Tab-separated table of C-alpha atoms in Angstrom:
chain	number	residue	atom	x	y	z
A	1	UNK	CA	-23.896	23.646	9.978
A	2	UNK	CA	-21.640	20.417	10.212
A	3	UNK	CA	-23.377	19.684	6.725
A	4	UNK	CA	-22.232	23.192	4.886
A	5	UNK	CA	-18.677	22.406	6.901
A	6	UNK	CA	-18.116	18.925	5.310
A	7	UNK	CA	-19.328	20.650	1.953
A	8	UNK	CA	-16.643	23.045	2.108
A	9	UNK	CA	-13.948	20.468	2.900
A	10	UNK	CA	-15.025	18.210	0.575
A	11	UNK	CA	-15.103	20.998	-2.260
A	12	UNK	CA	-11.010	21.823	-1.142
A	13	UNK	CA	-10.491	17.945	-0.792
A	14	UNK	CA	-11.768	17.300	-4.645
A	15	UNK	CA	-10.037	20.604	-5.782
A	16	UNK	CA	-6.617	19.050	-4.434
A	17	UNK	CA	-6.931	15.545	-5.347
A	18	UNK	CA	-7.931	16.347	-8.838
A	19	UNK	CA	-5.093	18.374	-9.197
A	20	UNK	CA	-2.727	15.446	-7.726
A	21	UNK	CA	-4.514	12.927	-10.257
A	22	UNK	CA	-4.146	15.021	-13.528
A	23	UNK	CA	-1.031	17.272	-12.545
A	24	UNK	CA	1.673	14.584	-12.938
A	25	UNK	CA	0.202	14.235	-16.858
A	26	UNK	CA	0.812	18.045	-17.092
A	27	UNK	CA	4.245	18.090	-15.942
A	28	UNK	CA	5.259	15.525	-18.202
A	29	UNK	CA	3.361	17.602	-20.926
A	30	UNK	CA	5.370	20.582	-20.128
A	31	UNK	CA	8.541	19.191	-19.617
A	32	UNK	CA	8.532	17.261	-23.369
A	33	UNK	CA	7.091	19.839	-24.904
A	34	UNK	CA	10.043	22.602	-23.600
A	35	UNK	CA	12.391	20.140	-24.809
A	36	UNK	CA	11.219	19.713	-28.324
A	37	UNK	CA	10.535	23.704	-28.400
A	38	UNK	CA	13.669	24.668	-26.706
A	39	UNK	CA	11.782	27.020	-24.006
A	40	UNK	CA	13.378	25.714	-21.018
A	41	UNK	CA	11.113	27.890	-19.249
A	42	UNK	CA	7.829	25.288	-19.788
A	43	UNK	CA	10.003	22.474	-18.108
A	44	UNK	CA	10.327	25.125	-15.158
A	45	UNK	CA	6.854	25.281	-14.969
A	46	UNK	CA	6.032	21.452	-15.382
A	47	UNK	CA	8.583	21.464	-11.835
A	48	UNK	CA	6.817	23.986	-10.392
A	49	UNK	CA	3.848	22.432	-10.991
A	50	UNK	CA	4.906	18.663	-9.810
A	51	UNK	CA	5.550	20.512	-6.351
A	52	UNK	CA	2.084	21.921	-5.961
A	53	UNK	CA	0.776	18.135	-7.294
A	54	UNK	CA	3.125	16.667	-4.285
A	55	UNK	CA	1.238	19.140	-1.934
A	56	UNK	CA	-2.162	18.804	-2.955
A	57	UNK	CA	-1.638	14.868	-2.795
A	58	UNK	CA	-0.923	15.189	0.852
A	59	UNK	CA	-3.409	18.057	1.870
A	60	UNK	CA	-6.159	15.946	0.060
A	61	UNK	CA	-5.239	13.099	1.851
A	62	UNK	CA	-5.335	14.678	5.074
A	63	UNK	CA	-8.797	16.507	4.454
A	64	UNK	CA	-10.184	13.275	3.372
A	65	UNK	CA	-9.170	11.752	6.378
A	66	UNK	CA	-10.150	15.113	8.482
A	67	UNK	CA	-14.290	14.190	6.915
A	68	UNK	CA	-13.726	10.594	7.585
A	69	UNK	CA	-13.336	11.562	11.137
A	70	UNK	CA	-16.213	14.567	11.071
A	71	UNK	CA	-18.785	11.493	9.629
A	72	UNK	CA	-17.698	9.544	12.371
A	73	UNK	CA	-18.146	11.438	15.209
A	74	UNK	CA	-21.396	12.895	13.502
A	75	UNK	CA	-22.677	9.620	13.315
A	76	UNK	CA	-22.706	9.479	9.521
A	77	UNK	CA	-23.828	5.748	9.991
A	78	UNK	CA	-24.719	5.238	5.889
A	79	UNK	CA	-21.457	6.207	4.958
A	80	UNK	CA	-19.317	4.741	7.889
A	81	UNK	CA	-21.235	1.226	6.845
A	82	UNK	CA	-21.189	1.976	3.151
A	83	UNK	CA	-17.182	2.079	3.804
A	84	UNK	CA	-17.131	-0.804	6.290
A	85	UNK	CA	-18.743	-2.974	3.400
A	86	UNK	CA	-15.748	-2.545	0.937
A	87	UNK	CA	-13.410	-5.837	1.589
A	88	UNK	CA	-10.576	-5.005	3.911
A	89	UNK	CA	-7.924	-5.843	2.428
A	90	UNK	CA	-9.193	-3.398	-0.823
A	91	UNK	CA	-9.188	-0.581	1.745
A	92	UNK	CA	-5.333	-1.032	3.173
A	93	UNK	CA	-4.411	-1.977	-0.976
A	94	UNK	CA	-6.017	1.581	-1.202
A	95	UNK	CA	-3.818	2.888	1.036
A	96	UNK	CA	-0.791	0.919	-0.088
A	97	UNK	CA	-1.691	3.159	-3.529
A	98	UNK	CA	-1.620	6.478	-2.217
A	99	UNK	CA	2.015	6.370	-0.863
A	100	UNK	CA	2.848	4.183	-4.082
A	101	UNK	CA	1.903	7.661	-5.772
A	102	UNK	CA	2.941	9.906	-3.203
A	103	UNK	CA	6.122	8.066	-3.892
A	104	UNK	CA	6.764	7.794	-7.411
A	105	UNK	CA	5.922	11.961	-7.587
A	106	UNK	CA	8.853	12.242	-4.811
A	107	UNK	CA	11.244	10.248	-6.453
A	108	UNK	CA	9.921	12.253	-10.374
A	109	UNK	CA	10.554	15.449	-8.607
A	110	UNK	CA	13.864	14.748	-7.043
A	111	UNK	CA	15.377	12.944	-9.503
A	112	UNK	CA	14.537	15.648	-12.237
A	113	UNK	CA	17.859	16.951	-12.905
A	114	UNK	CA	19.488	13.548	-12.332
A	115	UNK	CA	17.711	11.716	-14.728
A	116	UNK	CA	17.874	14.571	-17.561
A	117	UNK	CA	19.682	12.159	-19.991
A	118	UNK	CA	16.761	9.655	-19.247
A	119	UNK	CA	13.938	11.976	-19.887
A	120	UNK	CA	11.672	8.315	-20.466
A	121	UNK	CA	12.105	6.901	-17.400
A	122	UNK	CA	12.346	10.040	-15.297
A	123	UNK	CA	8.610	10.510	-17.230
A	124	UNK	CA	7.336	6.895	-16.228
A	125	UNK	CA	7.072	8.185	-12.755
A	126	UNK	CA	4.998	10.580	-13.135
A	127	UNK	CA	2.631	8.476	-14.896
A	128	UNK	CA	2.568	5.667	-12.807
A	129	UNK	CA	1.482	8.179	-9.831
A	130	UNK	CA	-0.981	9.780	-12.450
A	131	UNK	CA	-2.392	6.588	-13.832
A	132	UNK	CA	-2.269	4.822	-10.333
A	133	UNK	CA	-4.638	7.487	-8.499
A	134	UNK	CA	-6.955	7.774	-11.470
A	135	UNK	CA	-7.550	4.303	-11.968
A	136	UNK	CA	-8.187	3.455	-8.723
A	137	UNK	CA	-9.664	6.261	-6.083
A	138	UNK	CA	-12.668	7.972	-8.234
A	139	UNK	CA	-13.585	4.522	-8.920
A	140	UNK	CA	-13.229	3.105	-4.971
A	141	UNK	CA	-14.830	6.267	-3.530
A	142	UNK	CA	-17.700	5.687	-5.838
A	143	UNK	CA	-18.557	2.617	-5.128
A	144	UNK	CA	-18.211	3.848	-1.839
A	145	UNK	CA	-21.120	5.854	-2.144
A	146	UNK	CA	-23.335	3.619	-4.488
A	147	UNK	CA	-23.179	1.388	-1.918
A	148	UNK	CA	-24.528	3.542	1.062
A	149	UNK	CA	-27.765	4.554	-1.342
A	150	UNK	CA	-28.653	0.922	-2.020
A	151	UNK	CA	-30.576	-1.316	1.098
A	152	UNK	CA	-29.483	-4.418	-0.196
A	153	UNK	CA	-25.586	-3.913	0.204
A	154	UNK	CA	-24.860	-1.611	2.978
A	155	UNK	CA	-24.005	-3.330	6.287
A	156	UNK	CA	-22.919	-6.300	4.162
A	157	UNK	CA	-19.501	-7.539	3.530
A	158	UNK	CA	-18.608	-7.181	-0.535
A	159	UNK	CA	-16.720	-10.325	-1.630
A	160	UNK	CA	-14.591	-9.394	-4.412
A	161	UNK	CA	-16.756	-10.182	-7.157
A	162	UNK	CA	-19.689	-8.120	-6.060
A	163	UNK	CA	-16.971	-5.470	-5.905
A	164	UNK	CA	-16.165	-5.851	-9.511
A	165	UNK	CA	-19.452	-5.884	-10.651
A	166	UNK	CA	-19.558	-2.573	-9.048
A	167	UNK	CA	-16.406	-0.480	-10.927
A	168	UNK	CA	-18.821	-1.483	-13.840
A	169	UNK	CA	-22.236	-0.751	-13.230
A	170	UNK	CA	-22.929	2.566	-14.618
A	171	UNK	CA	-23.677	4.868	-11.776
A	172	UNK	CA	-19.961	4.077	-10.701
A	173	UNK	CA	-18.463	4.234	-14.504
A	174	UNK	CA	-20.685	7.925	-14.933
A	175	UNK	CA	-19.297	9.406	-11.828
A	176	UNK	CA	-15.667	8.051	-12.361
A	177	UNK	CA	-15.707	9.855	-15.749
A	178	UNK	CA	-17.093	13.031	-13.957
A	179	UNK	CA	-13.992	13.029	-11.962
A	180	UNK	CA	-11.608	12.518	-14.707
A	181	UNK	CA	-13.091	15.655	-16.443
A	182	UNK	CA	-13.121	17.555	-13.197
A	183	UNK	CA	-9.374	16.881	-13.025
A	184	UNK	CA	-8.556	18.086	-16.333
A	185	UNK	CA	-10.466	21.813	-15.500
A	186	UNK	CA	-8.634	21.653	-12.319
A	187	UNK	CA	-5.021	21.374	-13.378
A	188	UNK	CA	-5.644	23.706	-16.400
A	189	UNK	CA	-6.931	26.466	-14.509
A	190	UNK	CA	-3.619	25.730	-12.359
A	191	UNK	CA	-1.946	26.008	-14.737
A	192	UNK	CA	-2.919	29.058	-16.518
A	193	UNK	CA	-3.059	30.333	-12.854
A	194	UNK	CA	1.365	29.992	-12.864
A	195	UNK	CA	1.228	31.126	-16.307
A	196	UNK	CA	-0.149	34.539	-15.450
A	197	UNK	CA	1.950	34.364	-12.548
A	198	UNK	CA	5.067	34.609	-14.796
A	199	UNK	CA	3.269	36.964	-17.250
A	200	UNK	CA	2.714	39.815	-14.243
A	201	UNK	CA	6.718	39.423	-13.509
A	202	UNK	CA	7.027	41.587	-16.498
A	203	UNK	CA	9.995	39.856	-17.449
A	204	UNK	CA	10.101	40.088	-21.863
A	205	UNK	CA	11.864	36.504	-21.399
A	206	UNK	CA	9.040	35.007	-19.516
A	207	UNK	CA	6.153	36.497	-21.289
A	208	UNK	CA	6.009	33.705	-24.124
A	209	UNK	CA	6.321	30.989	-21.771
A	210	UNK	CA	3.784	32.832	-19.250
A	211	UNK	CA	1.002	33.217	-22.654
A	212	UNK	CA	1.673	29.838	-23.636
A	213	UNK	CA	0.697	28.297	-20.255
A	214	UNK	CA	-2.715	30.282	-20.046
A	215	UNK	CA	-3.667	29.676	-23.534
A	216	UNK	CA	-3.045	25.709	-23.253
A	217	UNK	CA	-4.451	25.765	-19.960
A	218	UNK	CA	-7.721	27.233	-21.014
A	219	UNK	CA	-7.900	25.224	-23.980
A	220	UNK	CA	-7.744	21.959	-21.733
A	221	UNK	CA	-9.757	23.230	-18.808
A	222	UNK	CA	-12.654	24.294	-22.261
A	223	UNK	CA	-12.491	20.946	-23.677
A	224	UNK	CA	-13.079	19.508	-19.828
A	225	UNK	CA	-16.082	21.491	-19.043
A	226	UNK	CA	-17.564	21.268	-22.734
A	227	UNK	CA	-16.928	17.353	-22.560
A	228	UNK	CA	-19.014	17.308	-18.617
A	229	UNK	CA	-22.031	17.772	-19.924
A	230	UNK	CA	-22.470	14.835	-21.923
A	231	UNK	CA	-20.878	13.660	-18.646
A	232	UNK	CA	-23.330	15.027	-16.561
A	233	UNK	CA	-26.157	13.684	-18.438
A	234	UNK	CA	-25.030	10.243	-18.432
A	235	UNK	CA	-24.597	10.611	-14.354
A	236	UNK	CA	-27.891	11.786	-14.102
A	237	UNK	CA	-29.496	8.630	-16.406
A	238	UNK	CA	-27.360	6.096	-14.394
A	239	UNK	CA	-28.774	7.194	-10.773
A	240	UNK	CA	-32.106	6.039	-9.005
A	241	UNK	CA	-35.420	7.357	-10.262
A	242	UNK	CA	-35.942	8.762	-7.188
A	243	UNK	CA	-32.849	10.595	-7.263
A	244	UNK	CA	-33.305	11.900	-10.997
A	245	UNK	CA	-36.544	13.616	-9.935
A	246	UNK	CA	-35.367	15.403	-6.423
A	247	UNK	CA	-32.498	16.713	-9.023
A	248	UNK	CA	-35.124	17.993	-11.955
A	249	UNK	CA	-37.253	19.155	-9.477
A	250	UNK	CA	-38.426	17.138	-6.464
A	251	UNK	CA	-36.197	18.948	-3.938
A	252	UNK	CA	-35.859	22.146	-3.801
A	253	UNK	CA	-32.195	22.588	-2.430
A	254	UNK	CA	-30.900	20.414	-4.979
A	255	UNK	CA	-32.666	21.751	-7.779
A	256	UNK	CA	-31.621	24.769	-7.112
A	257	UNK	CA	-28.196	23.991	-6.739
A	258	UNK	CA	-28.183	21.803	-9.721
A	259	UNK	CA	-29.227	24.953	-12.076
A	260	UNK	CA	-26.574	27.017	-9.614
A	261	UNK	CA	-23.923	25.115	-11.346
A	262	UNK	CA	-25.413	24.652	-14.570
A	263	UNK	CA	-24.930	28.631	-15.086
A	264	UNK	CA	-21.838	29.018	-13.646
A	265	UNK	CA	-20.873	26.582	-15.866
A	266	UNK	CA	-21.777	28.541	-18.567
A	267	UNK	CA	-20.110	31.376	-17.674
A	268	UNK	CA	-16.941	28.960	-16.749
A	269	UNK	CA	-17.035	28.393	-21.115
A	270	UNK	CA	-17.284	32.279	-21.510
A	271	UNK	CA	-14.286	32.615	-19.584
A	272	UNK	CA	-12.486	30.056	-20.538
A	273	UNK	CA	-13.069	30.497	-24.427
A	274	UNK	CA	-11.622	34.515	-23.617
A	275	UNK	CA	-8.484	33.698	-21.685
A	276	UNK	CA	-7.544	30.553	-24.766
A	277	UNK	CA	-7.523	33.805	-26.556
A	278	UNK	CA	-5.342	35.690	-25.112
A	279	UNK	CA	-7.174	37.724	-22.795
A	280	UNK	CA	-6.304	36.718	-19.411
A	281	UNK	CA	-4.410	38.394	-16.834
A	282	UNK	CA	-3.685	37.907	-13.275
A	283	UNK	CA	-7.279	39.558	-12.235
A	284	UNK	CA	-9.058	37.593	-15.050
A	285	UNK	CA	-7.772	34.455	-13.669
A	286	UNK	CA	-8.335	34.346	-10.352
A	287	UNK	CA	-11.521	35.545	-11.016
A	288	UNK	CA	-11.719	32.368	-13.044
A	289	UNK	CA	-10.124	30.190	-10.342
A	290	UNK	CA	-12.736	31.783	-7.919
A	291	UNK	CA	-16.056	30.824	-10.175
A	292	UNK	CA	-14.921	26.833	-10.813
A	293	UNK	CA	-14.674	27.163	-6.709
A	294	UNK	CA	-17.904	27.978	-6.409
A	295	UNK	CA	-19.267	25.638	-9.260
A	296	UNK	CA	-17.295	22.608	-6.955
A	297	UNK	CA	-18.977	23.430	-4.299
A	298	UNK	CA	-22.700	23.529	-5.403
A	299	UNK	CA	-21.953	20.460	-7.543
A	300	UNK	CA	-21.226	19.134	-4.168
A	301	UNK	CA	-23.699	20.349	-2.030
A	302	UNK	CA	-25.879	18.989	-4.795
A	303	UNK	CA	-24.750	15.461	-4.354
A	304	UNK	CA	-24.264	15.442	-0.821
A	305	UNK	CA	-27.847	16.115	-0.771
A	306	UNK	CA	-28.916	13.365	-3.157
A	307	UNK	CA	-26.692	11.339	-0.781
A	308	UNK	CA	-28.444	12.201	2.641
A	309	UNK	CA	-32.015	11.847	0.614
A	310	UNK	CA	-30.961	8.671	-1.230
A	311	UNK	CA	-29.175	6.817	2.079
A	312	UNK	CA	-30.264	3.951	3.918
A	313	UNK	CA	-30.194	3.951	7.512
A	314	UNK	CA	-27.048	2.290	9.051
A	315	UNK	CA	-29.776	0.506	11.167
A	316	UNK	CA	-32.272	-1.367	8.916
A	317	UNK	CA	-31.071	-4.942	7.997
A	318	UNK	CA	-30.309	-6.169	4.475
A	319	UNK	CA	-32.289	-8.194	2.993
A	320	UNK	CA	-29.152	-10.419	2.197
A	321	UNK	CA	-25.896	-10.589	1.822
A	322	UNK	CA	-24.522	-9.588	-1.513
A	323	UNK	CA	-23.808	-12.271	-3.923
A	324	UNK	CA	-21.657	-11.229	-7.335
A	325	UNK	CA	-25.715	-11.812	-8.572
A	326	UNK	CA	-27.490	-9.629	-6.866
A	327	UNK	CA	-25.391	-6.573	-7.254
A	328	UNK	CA	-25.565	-7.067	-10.974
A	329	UNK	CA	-29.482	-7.355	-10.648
A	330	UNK	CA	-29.376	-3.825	-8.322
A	331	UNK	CA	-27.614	-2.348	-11.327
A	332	UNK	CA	-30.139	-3.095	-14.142
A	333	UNK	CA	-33.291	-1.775	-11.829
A	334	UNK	CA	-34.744	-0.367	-15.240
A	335	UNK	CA	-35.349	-1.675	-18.071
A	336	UNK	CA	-35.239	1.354	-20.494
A	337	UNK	CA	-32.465	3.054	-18.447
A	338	UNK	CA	-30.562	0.225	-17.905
A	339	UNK	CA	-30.052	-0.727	-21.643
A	340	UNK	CA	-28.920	2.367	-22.442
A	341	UNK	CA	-25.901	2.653	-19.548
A	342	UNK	CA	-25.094	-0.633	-20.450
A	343	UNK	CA	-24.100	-0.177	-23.809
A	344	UNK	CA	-22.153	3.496	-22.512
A	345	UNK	CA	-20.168	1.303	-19.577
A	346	UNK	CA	-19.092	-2.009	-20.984
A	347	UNK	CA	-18.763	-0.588	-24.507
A	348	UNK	CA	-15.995	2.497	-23.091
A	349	UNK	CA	-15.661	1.278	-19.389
A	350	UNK	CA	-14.937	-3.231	-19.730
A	351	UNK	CA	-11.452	-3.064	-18.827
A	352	UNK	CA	-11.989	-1.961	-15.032
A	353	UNK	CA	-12.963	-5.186	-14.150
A	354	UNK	CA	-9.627	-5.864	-14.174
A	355	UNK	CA	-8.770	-4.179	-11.365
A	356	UNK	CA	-7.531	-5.653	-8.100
């Protein structure tokens, strides 16, 4: 039970923080492109839309904290150690980061009249908060979890160069790009969602605005879910052996999850490529809304699984504390794999190394 619970949250949790990593991008999106069309009525919707982003930074937020809490008490002891591994003062920077962004989409909102005749630097804070919570949480939370799967660094303290051998070893870089994708299907189906919104007002001023929301919505929410399965098949090279074959196979949950998803992501195209045509109404889209739900949630339930199968026990010793060498070494484990996520991460992925 506790497991289908923190499923569920988690599902809602990734569902609002993908929306508050990719919205901010939208509303700038919205707001330049009503100004060069001269349809104030996009920029209404790009404010609309940076108020649901503000919201579904802090309800994310507060979910994630809400599971943090449920793992605790559960006695989650993989995870909890997994987390207490990641250097301090990366944890409170993390923090530090969220209200940076939680911040900069106040101060974008607010100042959105004010700043009309300074349309750049109104725009620069919506992309800082964008930018800021893309670079940095899919790619902490990660390593978060890599970590709790591998024996050799979880109850260990990560010194900062093990850390950033981690945000590029290709399990992290494959799951980080997941994310990014997710984001983009998230904040299009949003936004088609306020698109039909204004198109069921019945309002003849609204109605071009209202079409041109769903069709660009769809259009970016297609490309995301065409672009996850190349996505999804580098994730599934870059993880353990062991953890490839539960998925294609080995376990009969997650297989059967896994294929769960795989056709409602199918039928997540069919509707998509429809409603970038034109057909989508109110019905049609929540409808829509309601199937990449459901396709969150097995995706997760799939990897939580992976996660419980794949985790090391918060009691068995390491066999030594991580060294910036020997997380590089757990990150090449096989030969033929290895060369090939290699090339994929440092040739697209080098410059998060650079990351504090």
């Amino acid at each position: 039970m506790l497991e289908f619970v923190l499923a569920l949250l988690l599902s809602v949790h990734l569902l609002a923080v993908d929306l508050a990593m990719m919205g901010p991008l939208a509303c700038v999106w919205l707001e330049w492109r009503g100004a060069r069309s001269r349809q104030p009525g996009l920029a209404d919707v790009g404010r609309r839309l940076a108020v649901l982003t503000i919201w579904a930074l802090v309800g994310g937020s507060a979910l994630g904290m809400l599971m943090l809490l449920l793992r605790y008490q559960a006695g989650d002891g993989s995870y909890i150690s997994a987390l207490a591994s990641i250097p301090r003062n990366r944890l409170w920077f993390g923090l530090v980061e969220l209200l940076f962004s939680l911040i900069c989409l106040c101060v974008y909102l607010a100042a959105w009249n004010r700043l009309k005749n300074h349309r750049l630097w109104h725009r620069l804070f919506a992309v800082a908060a964008a930018t800021n919570l893309l670079m940095h949480f899919p790619a902490l939370f990660s390593v978060v979890s890599v970590v709790g799967t591998r024996p050799g660094l979880v109850g260990q303290t990560i010194d900062r160069d093990a850390y950033r051998r981690l945000l590029i070893d290709p399990e992290v870089l494959s799951r980080v790009a997941h994310v990014w994708l997710a984001a983009a299907a998230v904040t299009g189906v949003v936004l088609m969602a306020l698109g039909a919104r204004i198109i069921a007002r019945g309002e003849e001023s609204g109605a071009a605005v209202g079409r041109q929301c769903v069709t660009q919505g769809a259009l970016a929410a297609l490309a995301a879910t065409v672009m996850q399965f190349p996505a999804g098949i580098w994730v599934a090279l870059a993880m353990p052996e062991d953890s490839r074959q539960r998925l294609l196979g080995g376990d009969w949950l997650v297989t059967g999850c896994f294929a769960a998803s795989l056709l409602l992501a199918l039928l997540l195209m069919h509707m998509l490529s429809a409603a970038a045509q034109g057909d989508a109404g109110q019905p049609r889209v929540r409808r829509l809304a309601g199937v990449l739900t459901l396709l969150t949630f097995l995706m997760v339930g799939t990897r939580l699984r992976l996660n419980e199968l794949a985790s090391v026990p918060a009691g068995r010793p390491a066999a030594a504390a991580p060294s910036g060498g020997a997380v590089l070494a757990s990150t090449t484990r096989s030969a033929s794999i290895g060369g090939l996520n290699e090339v994929l991460s440092r040739s697209s992925m080098e410059w998060l190394i650079q990351c504090p």
